[in-house]
Coordinates of C-alpha atoms and ligand atoms in Angstrom, one line a residue:
M2 CA 3.9 3.4 17.2
Q3 CA 1.7 0.1 15.6
K4 CA -0.3 1.7 13.0
K5 CA -3.6 0.1 12.3
T6 CA -3.6 -1.3 8.7
I7 CA -7.1 -0.6 6.6
D8 CA -7.7 -4.4 6.8
E9 CA -8.3 -4.2 10.4
T10 CA -10.7 -1.6 10.9
Q11 CA -14.7 -2.5 11.0
Q12 CA -15.6 -0.5 8.1
G13 CA -13.8 -0.4 4.5
N14 CA -13.3 2.6 2.9
T15 CA -16.0 3.9 0.4
L16 CA -15.3 5.5 -2.7
V17 CA -17.8 8.6 -3.8
L18 CA -17.4 10.5 -7.3
D19 CA -19.3 13.2 -8.7
D20 CA -22.5 12.1 -10.5
K21 CA -23.2 11.8 -14.1
K22 CA -26.1 12.9 -15.0
E23 CA -26.9 10.5 -17.6
N24 CA -26.3 7.7 -15.4
T25 CA -29.0 6.0 -13.4
K26 CA -27.6 3.0 -11.9
K27 CA -25.8 3.0 -8.1
L28 CA -22.6 1.4 -6.9
F29 CA -21.3 1.1 -3.7
I30 CA -17.8 0.1 -3.5
E31 CA -15.6 -0.3 -0.9
S32 CA -12.3 -1.4 0.0
Y33 CA -10.1 -3.6 2.3
G34 CA -6.5 -3.6 2.9
C35 CA -3.3 -2.2 0.8
A36 CA -2.7 0.7 -0.9
M37 CA -2.9 -1.0 -4.4
N38 CA -6.6 -1.8 -3.8
F39 CA -7.4 1.5 -2.9
S40 CA -5.8 2.4 -6.7
D41 CA -7.6 -0.8 -8.1
S42 CA -11.0 0.2 -6.8
E43 CA -10.6 3.8 -8.5
I44 CA -9.8 1.8 -11.9
V45 CA -13.2 -0.1 -11.4
A46 CA -15.1 3.2 -10.7
S47 CA -13.6 4.7 -13.6
I48 CA -15.1 1.4 -15.7
L49 CA -18.3 1.2 -14.2
N50 CA -18.7 5.3 -14.2
E51 CA -18.9 4.5 -18.0
Q52 CA -21.4 1.5 -17.4
G53 CA -24.5 3.7 -16.5
F54 CA -23.4 3.8 -12.6
N55 CA -22.9 6.9 -10.3
T56 CA -21.6 6.0 -6.7
T57 CA -23.5 6.3 -3.6
Q58 CA -22.6 5.7 0.1
N59 CA -26.0 3.6 1.3
L60 CA -25.8 0.2 0.8
E61 CA -29.4 0.4 0.9
D62 CA -29.8 2.4 -2.2
A63 CA -27.4 0.2 -4.4
D64 CA -27.9 -1.7 -7.6
L65 CA -24.5 -3.3 -7.5
V66 CA -22.1 -3.8 -4.5
L67 CA -18.7 -4.7 -5.0
V68 CA -16.1 -5.0 -2.0
N69 CA -12.4 -5.2 -3.0
T70 CA -10.8 -7.9 -0.8
C71 CA -7.8 -8.4 1.1
S72 CA -6.2 -12.0 1.9
I73 CA -3.0 -11.1 3.4
R74 CA -4.1 -12.2 7.1
D75 CA -6.6 -14.0 8.3
K76 CA -8.1 -11.6 10.3
A77 CA -8.4 -9.4 6.8
E78 CA -10.8 -12.0 5.4
Q79 CA -12.8 -12.0 8.4
T80 CA -13.6 -8.5 8.3
V81 CA -14.9 -9.1 4.4
R82 CA -16.7 -12.1 5.7
K83 CA -18.6 -9.8 8.2
R84 CA -19.3 -7.1 5.6
L85 CA -20.7 -10.2 3.3
E86 CA -23.3 -10.8 6.0
K87 CA -24.2 -7.2 6.4
Y88 CA -24.7 -7.2 2.6
N89 CA -26.9 -10.3 2.8
A90 CA -29.1 -8.8 5.2
V91 CA -29.5 -5.9 3.3
K92 CA -30.3 -7.7 0.4
R93 CA -33.0 -10.1 2.2
D94 CA -34.4 -7.5 4.0
L95 CA -34.8 -4.3 1.9
N96 CA -33.4 -4.3 -1.2
P97 CA -34.1 -8.0 -2.9
K98 CA -32.7 -6.9 -6.5
M99 CA -29.3 -6.0 -5.4
K100 CA -26.3 -7.5 -7.3
V101 CA -23.1 -8.3 -4.6
G102 CA -19.8 -9.0 -6.4
V103 CA -16.4 -9.6 -4.8
L104 CA -13.1 -8.3 -6.1
G105 CA -9.3 -8.2 -5.3
C106 CA -7.4 -11.0 -3.5
M107 CA -9.7 -12.9 -1.7
A108 CA -11.8 -13.1 -5.2
E109 CA -8.3 -14.7 -6.7
R110 CA -8.1 -16.8 -4.0
L111 CA -11.3 -18.6 -3.4
K112 CA -12.3 -18.4 -6.9
E113 CA -15.8 -20.1 -7.0
K114 CA -15.9 -21.3 -4.0
F115 CA -17.3 -17.8 -3.2
L116 CA -20.2 -18.9 -5.3
D117 CA -21.0 -21.8 -3.8
E118 CA -20.4 -21.0 -0.1
E119 CA -21.3 -17.1 0.2
K120 CA -25.0 -17.5 -1.3
I121 CA -25.3 -13.6 -1.5
V122 CA -22.3 -13.4 -3.9
D123 CA -23.2 -13.0 -7.8
M124 CA -20.0 -11.9 -9.0
V125 CA -16.0 -12.9 -8.4
V126 CA -13.5 -10.6 -10.1
G127 CA -9.9 -11.0 -9.7
P128 CA -7.4 -8.2 -10.1
D129 CA -6.5 -8.6 -13.6
A130 CA -10.2 -9.0 -14.9
Y131 CA -11.5 -5.8 -14.6
K132 CA -11.5 -4.8 -17.9
D133 CA -14.4 -7.7 -18.3
L134 CA -16.9 -5.9 -15.7
P135 CA -19.0 -5.0 -18.3
N136 CA -19.7 -8.5 -20.0
L137 CA -19.4 -10.1 -16.2
L138 CA -22.1 -7.3 -15.3
A139 CA -24.2 -8.3 -18.3
E140 CA -23.9 -11.9 -17.3
V141 CA -25.3 -10.8 -13.7
E142 CA -28.2 -8.6 -15.2
S143 CA -29.4 -12.0 -17.2
G144 CA -29.4 -13.6 -13.8
N145 CA -26.5 -16.0 -13.9
D146 CA -23.4 -15.9 -11.6
A147 CA -20.3 -14.2 -13.2
V148 CA -16.6 -15.6 -12.2
N149 CA -13.5 -14.1 -13.8
V150 CA -10.0 -14.8 -12.0
I151 CA -7.7 -15.0 -14.8
L152 CA -4.5 -13.6 -13.9
S153 CA -2.2 -11.8 -16.6
K154 CA 1.3 -11.4 -17.5
E155 CA 0.6 -8.1 -19.0
E156 CA -2.5 -6.4 -17.5
T157 CA -1.4 -3.0 -16.1
Y158 CA -4.3 -0.7 -16.6
G159 CA -2.4 1.6 -18.0
D160 CA -5.2 3.0 -20.6
I161 CA -7.7 3.3 -17.9
A162 CA -7.5 7.0 -15.8
P163 CA -8.6 6.3 -12.7
V164 CA -11.2 8.6 -11.1
R165 CA -10.1 10.1 -7.9
L166 CA -13.0 12.2 -6.6
N167 CA -13.3 10.9 -3.0
T168 CA -9.6 12.0 -2.1
N169 CA -8.6 15.2 -0.4
G170 CA -7.6 16.0 -3.9
I171 CA -3.8 16.3 -2.8
N172 CA -1.9 13.3 -2.6
A173 CA -2.7 10.4 -5.1
L174 CA -1.6 6.9 -5.9
V175 CA 0.0 5.5 -9.0
S176 CA 0.8 2.0 -9.9
I177 CA 3.8 1.3 -11.9
T178 CA 3.9 -2.5 -11.2
R179 CA 1.6 -5.2 -10.4
G180 CA 1.9 -8.6 -9.3
C181 CA 5.0 -10.1 -7.2
D182 CA 7.6 -12.9 -8.4
N183 CA 9.4 -13.2 -5.2
M184 CA 7.6 -15.8 -3.5
C185 CA 8.2 -15.0 0.3
T186 CA 7.0 -18.2 1.7
F187 CA 4.3 -16.2 4.2
C188 CA 2.9 -14.5 1.7
V189 CA -0.4 -14.8 -0.6
V190 CA 0.0 -12.1 -3.1
P191 CA 1.9 -13.5 -5.8
F192 CA -0.8 -16.3 -5.7
T193 CA -4.0 -13.7 -5.9
R194 CA -1.9 -10.8 -7.7
G195 CA 0.1 -12.7 -10.3
R196 CA 3.3 -12.6 -11.8
E197 CA 4.9 -9.2 -11.8
R198 CA 4.8 -6.7 -14.6
S199 CA 5.6 -3.2 -15.2
R200 CA 3.8 -0.1 -16.5
D201 CA 4.9 1.6 -19.7
P202 CA 6.5 4.7 -18.0
Q203 CA 4.6 7.0 -20.7
S204 CA 1.4 6.1 -19.4
I205 CA 2.8 6.5 -16.0
L206 CA 4.4 10.0 -16.8
E207 CA 1.1 10.8 -18.5
E208 CA -1.1 10.2 -15.3
V209 CA 1.2 11.9 -13.1
N210 CA 1.2 15.2 -15.5
D211 CA -2.9 15.0 -15.4
L212 CA -2.6 14.9 -11.8
A213 CA -0.7 17.9 -11.5
S214 CA -2.7 19.5 -14.1
K215 CA -5.8 19.1 -11.6
G216 CA -4.1 20.3 -8.4
Y217 CA -2.6 17.4 -7.1
K218 CA 0.4 18.2 -4.8
E219 CA 2.2 14.4 -4.2
V220 CA 2.0 10.9 -5.9
T221 CA 2.9 7.9 -4.9
L222 CA 4.2 5.2 -6.8
L223 CA 2.7 1.6 -6.1
G224 CA 4.0 -1.4 -6.6
Q225 CA 4.1 -4.9 -4.3
N226 CA 8.5 -4.4 -5.1
V227 CA 8.8 -1.0 -6.6
D228 CA 12.7 -1.6 -7.2
S229 CA 12.1 -4.4 -9.0
Y230 CA 10.1 -2.1 -11.9
L231 CA 11.9 -2.7 -15.2
W232 CA 10.2 -1.7 -18.6
Y233 CA 12.1 -2.7 -21.8
G234 CA 11.2 -0.3 -24.4
G235 CA 7.9 -2.2 -25.7
G236 CA 9.1 -5.8 -24.6
L237 CA 8.1 -8.0 -21.3
K238 CA 10.3 -9.6 -18.8
K239 CA 9.2 -13.0 -20.6
D240 CA 10.3 -11.9 -24.0
F241 CA 14.1 -11.8 -23.0
K242 CA 16.4 -15.1 -22.3
D243 CA 18.1 -13.8 -18.9
A244 CA 18.4 -10.8 -17.1
S245 CA 21.5 -10.0 -18.4
E246 CA 20.3 -9.9 -21.8
M247 CA 17.4 -7.7 -20.6
Q248 CA 20.0 -5.0 -19.3
K249 CA 21.3 -4.7 -22.8
A250 CA 18.1 -3.9 -24.3
T251 CA 17.0 -0.2 -24.1
A252 CA 15.3 -0.6 -20.6
T253 CA 13.8 1.9 -18.2
N254 CA 14.5 1.2 -14.2
F255 CA 12.9 2.3 -10.9
A256 CA 15.5 5.3 -10.2
Q257 CA 15.2 6.2 -14.0
L258 CA 11.5 6.5 -14.1
L259 CA 11.4 8.0 -10.3
G260 CA 13.7 10.8 -11.8
M261 CA 11.7 10.7 -14.9
V262 CA 8.4 11.4 -12.9
A263 CA 10.3 14.1 -10.4
R264 CA 11.7 16.1 -13.5
A265 CA 8.2 16.1 -15.5
Q266 CA 6.5 17.8 -12.2
P267 CA 9.5 19.6 -9.8
K268 CA 6.5 21.1 -7.7
M269 CA 5.0 17.9 -6.9
R270 CA 6.2 15.5 -4.2
V271 CA 7.3 12.2 -4.9
R272 CA 7.0 9.0 -2.8
F273 CA 7.1 5.3 -3.7
S274 CA 6.4 2.3 -1.9
T275 CA 7.1 -0.7 -1.2
S276 CA 11.0 -1.2 -1.4
N277 CA 12.5 -4.5 -1.0
P278 CA 16.1 -4.6 0.2
Q279 CA 17.3 -7.1 -2.1
D280 CA 16.2 -4.9 -5.3
M281 CA 17.1 -1.7 -4.0
T282 CA 19.9 -0.1 -5.1
E283 CA 22.3 2.7 -5.2
D284 CA 21.2 4.7 -8.0
V285 CA 17.9 5.0 -6.4
F286 CA 19.7 6.7 -3.1
H287 CA 21.5 9.3 -5.7
I288 CA 18.5 9.8 -7.7
M289 CA 16.4 11.0 -4.5
A290 CA 19.2 12.9 -3.5
K291 CA 19.9 14.5 -6.9
H292 CA 15.6 15.6 -7.2
Q293 CA 14.4 18.0 -4.2
N294 CA 10.9 17.0 -4.7
I295 CA 11.8 13.1 -3.7
C296 CA 10.7 12.4 -0.6
N297 CA 13.4 11.4 1.8
H298 CA 11.6 8.3 3.4
I299 CA 11.5 4.9 2.4
H300 CA 9.2 2.0 3.3
L301 CA 11.8 -1.1 3.5
P302 CA 10.1 -4.1 5.5
F303 CA 12.7 -6.8 6.9
Q304 CA 10.3 -9.0 8.3
S305 CA 12.9 -10.2 10.6
G306 CA 16.3 -9.8 12.3
S307 CA 17.0 -13.4 12.2
D308 CA 19.4 -14.9 9.5
R309 CA 17.7 -18.6 9.6
I310 CA 14.4 -16.8 9.7
L311 CA 15.3 -14.4 6.8
K312 CA 16.0 -18.0 5.0
A313 CA 13.1 -19.6 6.0
M314 CA 11.1 -16.9 5.0
N315 CA 12.9 -17.3 1.3
R316 CA 13.7 -13.4 2.1
Q317 CA 16.7 -13.0 -0.5
H318 CA 19.1 -10.9 2.5
T319 CA 20.5 -10.9 5.6
A320 CA 20.1 -8.9 8.4
E321 CA 23.7 -7.3 8.3
E322 CA 23.1 -6.8 4.4
Y323 CA 20.2 -4.7 5.6
R324 CA 22.2 -3.0 8.0
A325 CA 24.3 -2.5 5.1
L326 CA 22.2 -0.9 3.0
A327 CA 20.4 1.4 5.7
H328 CA 24.1 3.0 6.7
R329 CA 25.0 3.4 2.8
M330 CA 21.2 5.0 2.4
W331 CA 22.2 7.4 5.2
E332 CA 25.7 8.2 3.8
I333 CA 24.0 9.3 0.7
L334 CA 20.7 10.7 2.1
P335 CA 21.7 11.9 5.9
D336 CA 17.8 13.3 6.5
C337 CA 16.1 9.8 5.4
T338 CA 13.9 8.1 7.3
I339 CA 13.1 4.0 7.1
S340 CA 9.8 2.5 8.0
Q341 CA 9.3 -1.4 8.6
D342 CA 7.1 -4.2 8.5
I343 CA 7.9 -7.0 11.0
I344 CA 6.3 -10.4 11.1
V345 CA 6.5 -12.1 14.7
G346 CA 5.9 -15.8 15.5
F347 CA 6.7 -17.3 12.4
P348 CA 7.0 -20.9 12.3
G349 CA 10.3 -21.5 14.1
E350 CA 11.1 -18.6 15.5
T351 CA 13.0 -18.7 18.9
E352 CA 13.6 -16.3 21.9
E353 CA 16.9 -15.5 20.4
D354 CA 15.3 -14.9 16.9
H355 CA 13.2 -12.2 18.3
Q356 CA 16.0 -11.0 19.9
D357 CA 17.5 -10.8 16.4
T358 CA 14.7 -8.4 15.7
L359 CA 15.0 -6.3 18.4
Q360 CA 18.0 -6.0 17.8
L361 CA 18.0 -4.9 14.1
M362 CA 15.1 -2.2 15.2
E363 CA 17.2 -1.2 18.1
D364 CA 20.4 -0.5 15.3
I365 CA 17.9 1.3 12.9
K366 CA 15.5 2.7 14.9
F367 CA 12.5 3.0 12.2
V368 CA 10.4 6.3 12.1
F369 CA 7.6 3.9 12.1
G370 CA 6.3 0.4 11.3
Y371 CA 3.2 -2.4 10.5
M372 CA 3.9 -5.1 13.0
Y373 CA 1.9 -8.2 12.7
K374 CA 1.7 -11.8 14.1
Y375 CA 2.3 -14.4 11.7
S376 CA -1.1 -15.8 9.7
E377 CA -0.9 -19.3 8.2
R378 CA -1.7 -18.7 4.5
P379 CA -3.5 -21.7 3.0
G380 CA -1.8 -22.8 -0.6
T381 CA 1.7 -20.5 0.7
L382 CA 5.0 -22.7 0.8
A383 CA 5.0 -21.9 4.7
G384 CA 1.4 -22.7 5.1
R385 CA 1.8 -26.3 3.2
K386 CA 5.2 -27.0 4.6
L387 CA 5.7 -25.5 8.1
E388 CA 3.8 -26.3 11.1
D389 CA 2.5 -22.7 12.9
N390 CA 4.1 -23.6 16.2
V391 CA 4.5 -20.5 18.3
P392 CA 2.1 -20.2 20.8
E393 CA -0.4 -17.5 20.2
E394 CA 0.7 -16.2 23.9
T395 CA 3.9 -15.8 22.7
K396 CA 3.2 -14.3 19.3
K397 CA 1.3 -11.6 21.2
R398 CA 3.9 -11.2 23.9
R399 CA 6.7 -10.8 21.0
L400 CA 4.4 -8.5 19.1
T401 CA 3.9 -6.1 22.5
E402 CA 7.8 -6.1 22.8
I403 CA 8.2 -5.0 19.0
V404 CA 5.4 -2.6 19.3
N405 CA 6.7 -0.7 22.2
A406 CA 10.4 -0.8 21.2
Q407 CA 8.8 1.4 17.8
R408 CA 7.2 3.4 20.1
N409 CA 10.3 4.3 21.5
H410 CA 12.6 4.8 18.3
S411 CA 9.7 6.8 16.6
A412 CA 9.9 9.0 19.7
H413 CA 13.8 9.1 19.1
R414 CA 13.4 10.3 15.7
T415 CA 10.6 13.1 16.4
Q416 CA 12.4 14.9 19.0
Q417 CA 15.4 15.1 16.5
F418 CA 13.1 17.4 14.9
I419 CA 12.1 19.8 17.9
G420 CA 13.9 23.3 17.6
K421 CA 14.0 22.8 13.7
T422 CA 11.8 24.0 10.9
T423 CA 10.1 21.5 8.3
E424 CA 8.3 21.9 5.3
V425 CA 4.8 20.5 5.6
L426 CA 1.9 19.6 2.8
I427 CA -0.9 19.7 4.5
E428 CA -3.5 17.3 3.8
K429 CA -6.6 17.9 6.0
E430 CA -7.6 19.2 9.6
S431 CA -6.0 17.8 12.8
K432 CA -8.8 15.5 13.9
K433 CA -7.9 16.3 17.9
D434 CA -8.2 20.4 17.2
P435 CA -10.3 21.8 14.4
N436 CA -8.0 24.9 14.6
Q437 CA -5.1 23.1 13.8
W438 CA -3.9 21.4 10.3
S439 CA -2.3 18.1 10.0
G440 CA 0.0 17.2 7.1
R441 CA 3.4 15.3 6.8
N442 CA 6.9 16.6 6.0
E443 CA 8.8 14.6 3.7
Q444 CA 10.3 12.3 5.9
S445 CA 6.4 11.2 6.2
I446 CA 6.0 12.3 10.0
V447 CA 2.7 13.6 10.8
V448 CA 2.7 17.4 11.4
V449 CA 0.3 19.5 13.1
F450 CA 0.1 23.5 13.5
P451 CA -2.4 26.7 13.9
K452 CA -4.4 27.2 10.6
E453 CA -3.7 30.9 10.1
N454 CA -4.3 31.8 6.6
Y455 CA -2.8 28.3 5.0
Q456 CA -5.0 25.5 2.8
P457 CA -4.8 21.9 2.5
G458 CA -2.8 21.4 -0.3
D459 CA -0.4 24.2 0.5
F460 CA 3.5 24.1 1.2
V461 CA 4.4 25.5 4.7
N462 CA 7.6 25.5 6.4
V463 CA 6.5 24.9 10.4
K464 CA 9.0 25.5 13.3
I465 CA 8.5 22.4 15.6
H466 CA 8.6 23.4 19.4
D467 CA 7.1 19.9 20.9
C468 CA 6.3 16.0 19.9
T469 CA 4.4 13.0 20.9
S470 CA 6.0 9.5 19.4
A471 CA 4.3 9.7 15.9
T472 CA 3.5 13.6 15.5
L473 CA 5.3 17.1 15.7
I474 CA 3.8 20.0 16.8
G475 CA 4.8 23.4 15.6
T476 CA 4.0 26.9 14.4
P477 CA 4.2 28.0 10.9
A478 CA 7.8 30.2 10.3
P479 CA 8.8 32.2 7.7
L480 CA 11.8 30.5 5.6
S481 CA 14.7 32.8 6.7
V482 CA 14.6 30.4 9.7
Q483 CA 14.8 26.6 8.4
G484 CA 17.2 24.6 10.3
Ligands
LIG528 N1 5.5 -6.0 -1.1 C1 4.2 -5.8 -0.2 C2 3.8 -6.7 0.4 C3 2.7 -6.9 0.7 S1 2.3 -7.4 2.4 C4 4.3 -4.3 0.0 O1 3.8 -3.6 -1.1 O2 3.8 -4.0 1.0 C5 2.5 -6.3 3.7 C6 2.9 -6.8 4.9 O3 2.2 -8.0 5.6 C7 4.5 -7.4 4.6 O4 5.8 -6.7 4.5 C8 4.5 -8.3 5.7 O5 5.0 -7.9 6.7 C9 3.3 -8.9 6.2 N2 2.7 -10.1 5.7 C10 2.4 -10.7 4.2 N3 2.0 -12.3 4.8 C11 1.6 -11.8 6.1 C12 1.4 -13.1 6.7 N4 1.2 -14.5 6.5 N5 1.2 -12.8 7.8 C13 1.4 -12.0 8.7 N6 2.1 -10.7 8.0 C14 2.0 -11.1 6.9
LIG529 FE1 4.4 -10.8 -0.5 FE2 7.5 -10.7 -0.3 FE3 6.2 -10.1 -2.7 S1 6.2 -9.6 1.1 S2 4.2 -9.0 -1.9 S3 5.6 -11.8 -1.7 S4 8.3 -9.0 -1.6

């Protein structure tokens, strides 16, 4: 099944906080794109909460409108442009004093161009410059435009406690790395989010402990590439001559961090995203096997099943290495599910390459996936060197074929749960039926079941009697019948 990513919906997610009595100004902040953007908006809201701002959901009332943007595909940028037109109209007709700022990846990609092209924008702030917001705001309030798009090799916002009052109080995002050093040739992220850096494990643990004390039941450790998390006892990657020297220092790697988080809060579910096949190591599987509270699900994008295309993408793995990694994982974690990201129509992709992608899908049978048509991004290596030469019609057809294949594989995965009992963390009311709860099991499959006396945030064992390709349907079951 193709899941809609947030950047492809029409309106972003608006963040709302409890009001601070002494605050007099109103902030409207909305976010598009990946989980990291949502997490960053929480950091921004926390900074502005200290600067006299309460949040509002009414654009018309806002003193300050911020949009946290995504550049990953052209469509994502078009969505944001439409929103900027909307803010423009509101500012012109209803609220001339309103100030507008662009945050995140588009801010970083387009920099000052925003101020020239989009007359509505007063402020442009890149992903590493949020601590400068108070200064930038002062600049804007004195009638000037303000820009800070400086990328940092160190900024992790480890010392800022994000505010999370718009969430369900159950699941929280905790970022552990920022940036990416991989340079996949199609991807704009290394340009918009800068070099990879890891956050101090102590500050991660403090944040997780704080979330637990506030009643949160699940944390997702976030990074563009979580498996390359590495913290050198106070040092930074650049302080070391080479990889072996770094390894010798007292370092914390991703597997160790995962174990530390799982041990710190054994009653909390721990998830992580995103993994990269080239950096994923067996010790992560062993740590997952050792700690029951680390969920048996790995989001492991593979992008293409063709080695020729993987090479052109500068991915550091082959299709065969990906298969081998998945099979090794299943030896250690037999119940673990894998989800994917795939791009169809990368420059030069032939029918044979496409068949290789379908074959890899068939071999693994992913639980779900995020599938995209290649979108050329200015400045990336592929954008500069390769012609976007797969016709739109062909991209569309190939996308339909992989989406259909994924639907079959998702159905295969959900059917395996019929007759079994699976533990569910209740997240919310089912959209389709107000008498049912909706949550996920540790394999990250959505489960719905009758509400009975349970509440969001409860862990419930649910016996599955039916399913669709994306959802398990069941009834609460006593522990003793766990299958
Ligand atoms: N490592 C990151 C990847 C970010 S981009 C993470 O945390 O998920 C998410 C996905 O978008 C990628 O895995 C890729 O499948 C897709 N993507 C990236 N650049 C793209 C492009 N130029 N066109 C189409 N899809 C793209
Ligand atoms: Fe992008 Fe590849 Fe990094 S997809 S975020 S360059 S791992």
